[in-house]
GROMACS .gro file of N, CA and C in nm:
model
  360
    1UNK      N    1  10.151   2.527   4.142
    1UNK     CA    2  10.254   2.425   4.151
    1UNK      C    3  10.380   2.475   4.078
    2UNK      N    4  10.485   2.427   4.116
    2UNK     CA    5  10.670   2.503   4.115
    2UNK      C    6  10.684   2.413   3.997
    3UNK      N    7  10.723   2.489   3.853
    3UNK     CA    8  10.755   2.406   3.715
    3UNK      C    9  10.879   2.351   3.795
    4UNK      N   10  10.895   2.213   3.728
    4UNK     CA   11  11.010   2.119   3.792
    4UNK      C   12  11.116   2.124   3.686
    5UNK      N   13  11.088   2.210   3.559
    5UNK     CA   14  11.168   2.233   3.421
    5UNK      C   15  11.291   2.336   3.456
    6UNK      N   16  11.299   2.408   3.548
    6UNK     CA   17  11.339   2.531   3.585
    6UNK      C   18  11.410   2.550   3.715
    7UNK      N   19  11.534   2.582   3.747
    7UNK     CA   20  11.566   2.618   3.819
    7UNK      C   21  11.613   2.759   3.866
    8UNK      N   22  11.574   2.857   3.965
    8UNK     CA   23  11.597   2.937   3.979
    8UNK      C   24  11.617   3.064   3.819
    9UNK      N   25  11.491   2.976   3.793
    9UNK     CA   26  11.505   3.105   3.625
    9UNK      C   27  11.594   3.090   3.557
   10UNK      N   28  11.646   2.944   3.553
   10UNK     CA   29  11.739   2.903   3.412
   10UNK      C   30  11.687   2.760   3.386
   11UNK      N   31  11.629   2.774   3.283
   11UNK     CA   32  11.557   2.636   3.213
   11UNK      C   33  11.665   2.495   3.224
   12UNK      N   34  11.659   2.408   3.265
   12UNK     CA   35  11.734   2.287   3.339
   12UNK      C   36  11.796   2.240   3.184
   13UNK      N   37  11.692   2.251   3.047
   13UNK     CA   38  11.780   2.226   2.930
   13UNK      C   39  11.888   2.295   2.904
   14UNK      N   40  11.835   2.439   2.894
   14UNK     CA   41  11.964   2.530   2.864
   14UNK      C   42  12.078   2.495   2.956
   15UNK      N   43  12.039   2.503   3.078
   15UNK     CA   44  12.192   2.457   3.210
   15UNK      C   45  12.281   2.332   3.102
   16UNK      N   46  12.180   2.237   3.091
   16UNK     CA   47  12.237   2.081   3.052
   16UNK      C   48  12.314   2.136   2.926
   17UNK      N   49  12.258   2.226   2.801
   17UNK     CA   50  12.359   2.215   2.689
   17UNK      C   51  12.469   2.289   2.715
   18UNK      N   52  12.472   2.394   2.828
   18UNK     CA   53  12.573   2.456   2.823
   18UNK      C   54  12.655   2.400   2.843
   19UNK      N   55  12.664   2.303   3.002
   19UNK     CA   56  12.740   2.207   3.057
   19UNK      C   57  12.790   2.066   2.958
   20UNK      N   58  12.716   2.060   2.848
   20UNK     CA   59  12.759   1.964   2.744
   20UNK      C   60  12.852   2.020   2.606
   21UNK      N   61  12.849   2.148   2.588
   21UNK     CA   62  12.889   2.260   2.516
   21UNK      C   63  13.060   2.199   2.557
   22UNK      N   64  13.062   2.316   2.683
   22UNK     CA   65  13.199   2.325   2.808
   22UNK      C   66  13.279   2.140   2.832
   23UNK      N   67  13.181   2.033   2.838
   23UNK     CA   68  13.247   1.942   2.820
   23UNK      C   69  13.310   1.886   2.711
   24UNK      N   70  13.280   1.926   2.570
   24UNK     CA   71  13.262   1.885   2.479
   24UNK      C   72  13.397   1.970   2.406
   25UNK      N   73  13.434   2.088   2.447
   25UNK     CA   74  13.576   2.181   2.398
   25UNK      C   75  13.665   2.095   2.538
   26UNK      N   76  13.636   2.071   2.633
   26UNK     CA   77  13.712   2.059   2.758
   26UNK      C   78  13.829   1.920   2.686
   27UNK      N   79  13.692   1.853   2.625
   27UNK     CA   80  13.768   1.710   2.608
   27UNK      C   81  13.841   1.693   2.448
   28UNK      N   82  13.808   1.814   2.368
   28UNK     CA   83  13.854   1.849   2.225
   28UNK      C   84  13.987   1.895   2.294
   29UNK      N   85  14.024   1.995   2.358
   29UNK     CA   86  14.165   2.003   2.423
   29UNK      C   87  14.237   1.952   2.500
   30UNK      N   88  14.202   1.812   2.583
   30UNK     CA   89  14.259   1.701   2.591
   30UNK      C   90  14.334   1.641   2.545
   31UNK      N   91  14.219   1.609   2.380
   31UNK     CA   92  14.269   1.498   2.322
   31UNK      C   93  14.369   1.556   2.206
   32UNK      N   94  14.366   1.705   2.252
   32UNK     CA   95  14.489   1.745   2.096
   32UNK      C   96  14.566   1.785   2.158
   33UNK      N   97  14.592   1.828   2.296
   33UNK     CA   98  14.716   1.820   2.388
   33UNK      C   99  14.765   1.673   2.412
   34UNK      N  100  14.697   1.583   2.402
   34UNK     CA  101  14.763   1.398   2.401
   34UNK      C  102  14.822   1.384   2.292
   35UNK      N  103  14.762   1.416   2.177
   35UNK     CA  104  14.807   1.387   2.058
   35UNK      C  105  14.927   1.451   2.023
   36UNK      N  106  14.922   1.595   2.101
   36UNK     CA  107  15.073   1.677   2.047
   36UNK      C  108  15.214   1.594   2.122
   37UNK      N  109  15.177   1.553   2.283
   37UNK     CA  110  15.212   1.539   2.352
   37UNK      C  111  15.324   1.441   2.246
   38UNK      N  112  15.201   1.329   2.212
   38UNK     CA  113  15.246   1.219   2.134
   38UNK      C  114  15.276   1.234   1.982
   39UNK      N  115  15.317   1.334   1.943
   39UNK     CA  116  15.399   1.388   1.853
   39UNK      C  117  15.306   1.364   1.733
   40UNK      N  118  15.156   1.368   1.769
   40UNK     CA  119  15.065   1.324   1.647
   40UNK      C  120  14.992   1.496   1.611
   41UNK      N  121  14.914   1.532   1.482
   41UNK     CA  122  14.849   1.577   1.452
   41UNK      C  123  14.755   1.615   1.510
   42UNK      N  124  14.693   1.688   1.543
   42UNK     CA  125  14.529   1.777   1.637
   42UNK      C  126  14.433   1.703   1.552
   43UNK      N  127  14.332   1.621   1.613
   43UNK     CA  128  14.161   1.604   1.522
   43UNK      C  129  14.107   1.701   1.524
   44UNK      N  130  14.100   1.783   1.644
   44UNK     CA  131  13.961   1.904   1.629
   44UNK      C  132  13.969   2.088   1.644
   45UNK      N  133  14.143   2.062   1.597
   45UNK     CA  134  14.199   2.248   1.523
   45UNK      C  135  14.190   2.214   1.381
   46UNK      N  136  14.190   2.374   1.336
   46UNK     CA  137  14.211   2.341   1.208
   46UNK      C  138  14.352   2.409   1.169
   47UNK      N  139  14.421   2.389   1.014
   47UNK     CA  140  14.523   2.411   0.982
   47UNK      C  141  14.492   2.570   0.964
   48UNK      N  142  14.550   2.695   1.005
   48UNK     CA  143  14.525   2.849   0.998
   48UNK      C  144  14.582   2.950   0.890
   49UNK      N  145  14.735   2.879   0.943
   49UNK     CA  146  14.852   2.903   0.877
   49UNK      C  147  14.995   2.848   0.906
   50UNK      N  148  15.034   2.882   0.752
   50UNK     CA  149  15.161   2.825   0.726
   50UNK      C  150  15.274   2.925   0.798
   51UNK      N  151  15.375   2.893   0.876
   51UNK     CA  152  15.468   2.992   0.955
   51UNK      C  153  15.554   2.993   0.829
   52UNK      N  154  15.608   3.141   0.882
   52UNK     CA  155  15.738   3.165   0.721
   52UNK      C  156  15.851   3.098   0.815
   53UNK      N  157  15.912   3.002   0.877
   53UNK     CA  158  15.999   2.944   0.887
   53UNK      C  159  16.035   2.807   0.788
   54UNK      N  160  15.966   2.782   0.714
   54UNK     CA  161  16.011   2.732   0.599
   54UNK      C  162  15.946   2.535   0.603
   55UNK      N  163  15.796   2.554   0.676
   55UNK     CA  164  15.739   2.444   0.697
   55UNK      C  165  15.672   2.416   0.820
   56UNK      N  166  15.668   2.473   0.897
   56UNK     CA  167  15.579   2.491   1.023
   56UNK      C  168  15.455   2.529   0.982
   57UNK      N  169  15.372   2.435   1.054
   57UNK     CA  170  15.193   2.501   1.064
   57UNK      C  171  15.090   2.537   1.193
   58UNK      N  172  15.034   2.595   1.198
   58UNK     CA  173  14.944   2.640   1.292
   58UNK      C  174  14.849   2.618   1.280
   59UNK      N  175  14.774   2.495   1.387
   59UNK     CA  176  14.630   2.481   1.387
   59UNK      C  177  14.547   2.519   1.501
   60UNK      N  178  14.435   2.615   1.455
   60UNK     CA  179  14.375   2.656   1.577
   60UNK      C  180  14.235   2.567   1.626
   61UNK      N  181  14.236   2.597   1.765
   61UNK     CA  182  14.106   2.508   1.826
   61UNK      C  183  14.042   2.617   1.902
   62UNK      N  184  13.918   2.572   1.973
   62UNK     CA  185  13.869   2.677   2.036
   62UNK      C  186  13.908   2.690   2.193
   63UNK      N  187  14.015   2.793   2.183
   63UNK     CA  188  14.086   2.834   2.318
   63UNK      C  189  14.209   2.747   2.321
   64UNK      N  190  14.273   2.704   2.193
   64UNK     CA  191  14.397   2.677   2.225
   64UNK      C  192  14.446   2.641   2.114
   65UNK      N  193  14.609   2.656   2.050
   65UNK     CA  194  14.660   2.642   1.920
   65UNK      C  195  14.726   2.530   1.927
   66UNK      N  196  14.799   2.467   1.851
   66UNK     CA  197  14.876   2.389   1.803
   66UNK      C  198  14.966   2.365   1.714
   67UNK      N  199  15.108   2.417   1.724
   67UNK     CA  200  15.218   2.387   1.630
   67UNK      C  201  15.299   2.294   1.640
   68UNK      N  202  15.329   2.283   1.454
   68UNK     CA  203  15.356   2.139   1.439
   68UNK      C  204  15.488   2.233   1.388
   69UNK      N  205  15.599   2.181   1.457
   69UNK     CA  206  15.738   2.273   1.419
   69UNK      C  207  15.806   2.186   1.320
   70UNK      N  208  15.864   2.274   1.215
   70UNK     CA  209  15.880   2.169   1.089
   70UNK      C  210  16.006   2.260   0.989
   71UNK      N  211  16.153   2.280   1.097
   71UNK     CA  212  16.219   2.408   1.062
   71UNK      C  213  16.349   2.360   1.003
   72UNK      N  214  16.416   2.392   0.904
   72UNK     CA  215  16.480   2.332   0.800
   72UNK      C  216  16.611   2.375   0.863
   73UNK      N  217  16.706   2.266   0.842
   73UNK     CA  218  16.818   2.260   0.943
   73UNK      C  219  16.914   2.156   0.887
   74UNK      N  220  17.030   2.181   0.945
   74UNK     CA  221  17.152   2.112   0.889
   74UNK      C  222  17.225   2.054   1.005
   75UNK      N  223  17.318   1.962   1.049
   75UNK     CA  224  17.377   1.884   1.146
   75UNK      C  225  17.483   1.867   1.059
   76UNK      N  226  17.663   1.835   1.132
   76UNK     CA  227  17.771   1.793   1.071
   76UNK      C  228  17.789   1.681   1.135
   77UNK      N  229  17.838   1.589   1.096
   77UNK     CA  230  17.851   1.426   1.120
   77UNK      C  231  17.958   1.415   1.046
   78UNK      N  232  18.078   1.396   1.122
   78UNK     CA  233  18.209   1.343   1.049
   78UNK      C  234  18.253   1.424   0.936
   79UNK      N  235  18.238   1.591   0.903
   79UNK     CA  236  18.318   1.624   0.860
   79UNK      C  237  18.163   1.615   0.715
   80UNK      N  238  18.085   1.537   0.733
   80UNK     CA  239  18.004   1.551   0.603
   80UNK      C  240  17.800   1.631   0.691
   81UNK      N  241  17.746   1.757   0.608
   81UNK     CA  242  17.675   1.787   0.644
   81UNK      C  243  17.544   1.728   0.572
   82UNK      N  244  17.413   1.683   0.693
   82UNK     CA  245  17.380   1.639   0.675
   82UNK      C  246  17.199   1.744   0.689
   83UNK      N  247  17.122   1.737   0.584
   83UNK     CA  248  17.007   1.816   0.597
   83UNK      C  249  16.885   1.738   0.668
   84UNK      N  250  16.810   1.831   0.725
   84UNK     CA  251  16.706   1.769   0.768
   84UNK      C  252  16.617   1.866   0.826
   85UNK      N  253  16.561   1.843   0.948
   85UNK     CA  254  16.447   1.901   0.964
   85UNK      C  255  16.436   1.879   1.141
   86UNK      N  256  16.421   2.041   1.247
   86UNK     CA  257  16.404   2.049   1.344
   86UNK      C  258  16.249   2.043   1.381
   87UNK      N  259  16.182   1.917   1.464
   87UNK     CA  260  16.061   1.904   1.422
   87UNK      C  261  16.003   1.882   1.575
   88UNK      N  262  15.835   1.884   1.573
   88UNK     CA  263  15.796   1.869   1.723
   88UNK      C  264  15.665   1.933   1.710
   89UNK      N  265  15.594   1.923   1.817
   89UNK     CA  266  15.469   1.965   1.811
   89UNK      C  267  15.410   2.033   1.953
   90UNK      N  268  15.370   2.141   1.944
   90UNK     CA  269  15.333   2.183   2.060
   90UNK      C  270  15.223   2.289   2.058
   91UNK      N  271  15.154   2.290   2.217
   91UNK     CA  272  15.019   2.300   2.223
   91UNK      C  273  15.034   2.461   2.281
   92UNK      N  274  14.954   2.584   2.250
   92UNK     CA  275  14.952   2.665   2.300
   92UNK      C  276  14.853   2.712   2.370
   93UNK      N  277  14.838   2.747   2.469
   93UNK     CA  278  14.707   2.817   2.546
   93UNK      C  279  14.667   2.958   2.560
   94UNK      N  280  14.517   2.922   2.599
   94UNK     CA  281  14.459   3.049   2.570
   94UNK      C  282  14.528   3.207   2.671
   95UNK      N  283  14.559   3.277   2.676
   95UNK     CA  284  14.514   3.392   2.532
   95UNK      C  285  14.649   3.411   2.441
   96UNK      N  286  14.764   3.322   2.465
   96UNK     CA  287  14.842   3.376   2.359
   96UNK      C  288  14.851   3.250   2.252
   97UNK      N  289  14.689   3.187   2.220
   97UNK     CA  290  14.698   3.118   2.106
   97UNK      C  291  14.618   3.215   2.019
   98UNK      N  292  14.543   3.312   2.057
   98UNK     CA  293  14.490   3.411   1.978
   98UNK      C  294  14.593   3.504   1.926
   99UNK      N  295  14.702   3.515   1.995
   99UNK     CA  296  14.794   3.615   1.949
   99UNK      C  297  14.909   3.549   1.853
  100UNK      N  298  14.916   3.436   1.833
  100UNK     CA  299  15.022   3.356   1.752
  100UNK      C  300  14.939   3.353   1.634
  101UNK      N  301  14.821   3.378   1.605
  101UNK     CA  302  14.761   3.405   1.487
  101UNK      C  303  14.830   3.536   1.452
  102UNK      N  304  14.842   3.639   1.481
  102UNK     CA  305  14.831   3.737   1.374
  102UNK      C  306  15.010   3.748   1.389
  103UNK      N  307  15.122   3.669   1.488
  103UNK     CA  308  15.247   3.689   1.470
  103UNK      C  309  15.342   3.675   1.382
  104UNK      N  310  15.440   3.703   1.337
  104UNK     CA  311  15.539   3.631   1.231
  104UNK      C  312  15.656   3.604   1.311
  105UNK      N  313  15.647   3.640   1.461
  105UNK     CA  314  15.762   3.592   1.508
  105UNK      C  315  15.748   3.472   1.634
  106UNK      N  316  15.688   3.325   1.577
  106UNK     CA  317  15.679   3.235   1.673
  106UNK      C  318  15.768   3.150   1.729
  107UNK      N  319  15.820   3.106   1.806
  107UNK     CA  320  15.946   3.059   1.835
  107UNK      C  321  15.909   2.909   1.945
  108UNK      N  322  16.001   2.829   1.890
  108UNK     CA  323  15.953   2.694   1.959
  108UNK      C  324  15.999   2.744   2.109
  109UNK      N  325  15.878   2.645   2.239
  109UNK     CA  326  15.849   2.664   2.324
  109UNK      C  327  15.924   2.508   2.386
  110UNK      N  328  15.937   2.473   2.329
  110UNK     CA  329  15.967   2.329   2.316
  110UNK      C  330  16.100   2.255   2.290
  111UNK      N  331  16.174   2.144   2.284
  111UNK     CA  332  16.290   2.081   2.246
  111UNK      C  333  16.277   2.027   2.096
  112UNK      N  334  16.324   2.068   2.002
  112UNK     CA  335  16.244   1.982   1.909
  112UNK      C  336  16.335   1.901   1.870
  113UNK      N  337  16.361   1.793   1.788
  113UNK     CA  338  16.455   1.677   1.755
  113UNK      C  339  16.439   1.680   1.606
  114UNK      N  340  16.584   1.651   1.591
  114UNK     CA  341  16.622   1.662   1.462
  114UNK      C  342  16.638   1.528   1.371
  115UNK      N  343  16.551   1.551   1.229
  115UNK     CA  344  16.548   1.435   1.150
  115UNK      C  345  16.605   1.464   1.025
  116UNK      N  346  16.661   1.361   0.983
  116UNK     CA  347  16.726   1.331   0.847
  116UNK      C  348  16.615   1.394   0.742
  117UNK      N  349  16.590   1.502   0.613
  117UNK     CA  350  16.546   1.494   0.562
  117UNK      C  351  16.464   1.405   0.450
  118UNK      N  352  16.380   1.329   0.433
  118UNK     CA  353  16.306   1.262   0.384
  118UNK      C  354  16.278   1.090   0.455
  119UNK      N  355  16.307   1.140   0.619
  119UNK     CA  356  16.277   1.070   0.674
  119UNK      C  357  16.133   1.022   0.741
  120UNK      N  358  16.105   1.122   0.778
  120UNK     CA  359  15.983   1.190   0.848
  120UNK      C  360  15.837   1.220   0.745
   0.00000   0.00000   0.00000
């Protein structure tokens, strides 16, 4: 009698965790591409490193990064200058989120918007 555990010589558990594995990063990069989208923090990267632009961070996930752009900046308004901060968040994909790890030269991909210092 044909084990009903097994298909074609791959155990029907192993199939199932893999396929729960693959869903389980699928929907971790979802929800931290929503969150960047929505100008929030990543739940399931972690913080890697600090960028030498003077407040930017890099959090990595598995098969995709996340920077939170955080670049120190000045605006003139009427003749008086005003400090603050070019800011934004954006999601990088795989394979050049492996390579923004070891870079020092990352550059926003993105629009970022500018805030009043000690606003934000």
């Amino acid at each position: 009698m044909r084990n009903l555990a097994r298909h074609d010589g791959i155990p029907i558990k192993k199939l199932l965790l893999i396929m729960a594995i693959l869903f389980s990063l699928i929907a971790f990069y979802e929800c931290d591409r929503s969150r960047a989208e929505n100008d929030d923090y990543p739940l399931f990267a972690m913080n890697v490193k600090d960028l030498e632009d003077g407040g930017s961070l890099y959090y990595a996930g598995i098969g995709y990064g996340v920077v939170a752009w955080k670049i120190p900046s000045a605006r003139e308004d009427n003749g008086i200058t005003i400090h603050g901060f070019n800011v934004g968040k954006e999601i990088i994909g795989f394979p050049e989120c492996y390579a923004a790890l070891s870079s020092d030269s990352l550059s926003p991909g993105i629009s970022l918007e500018f805030v009043k210092a000690g606003s934000r």
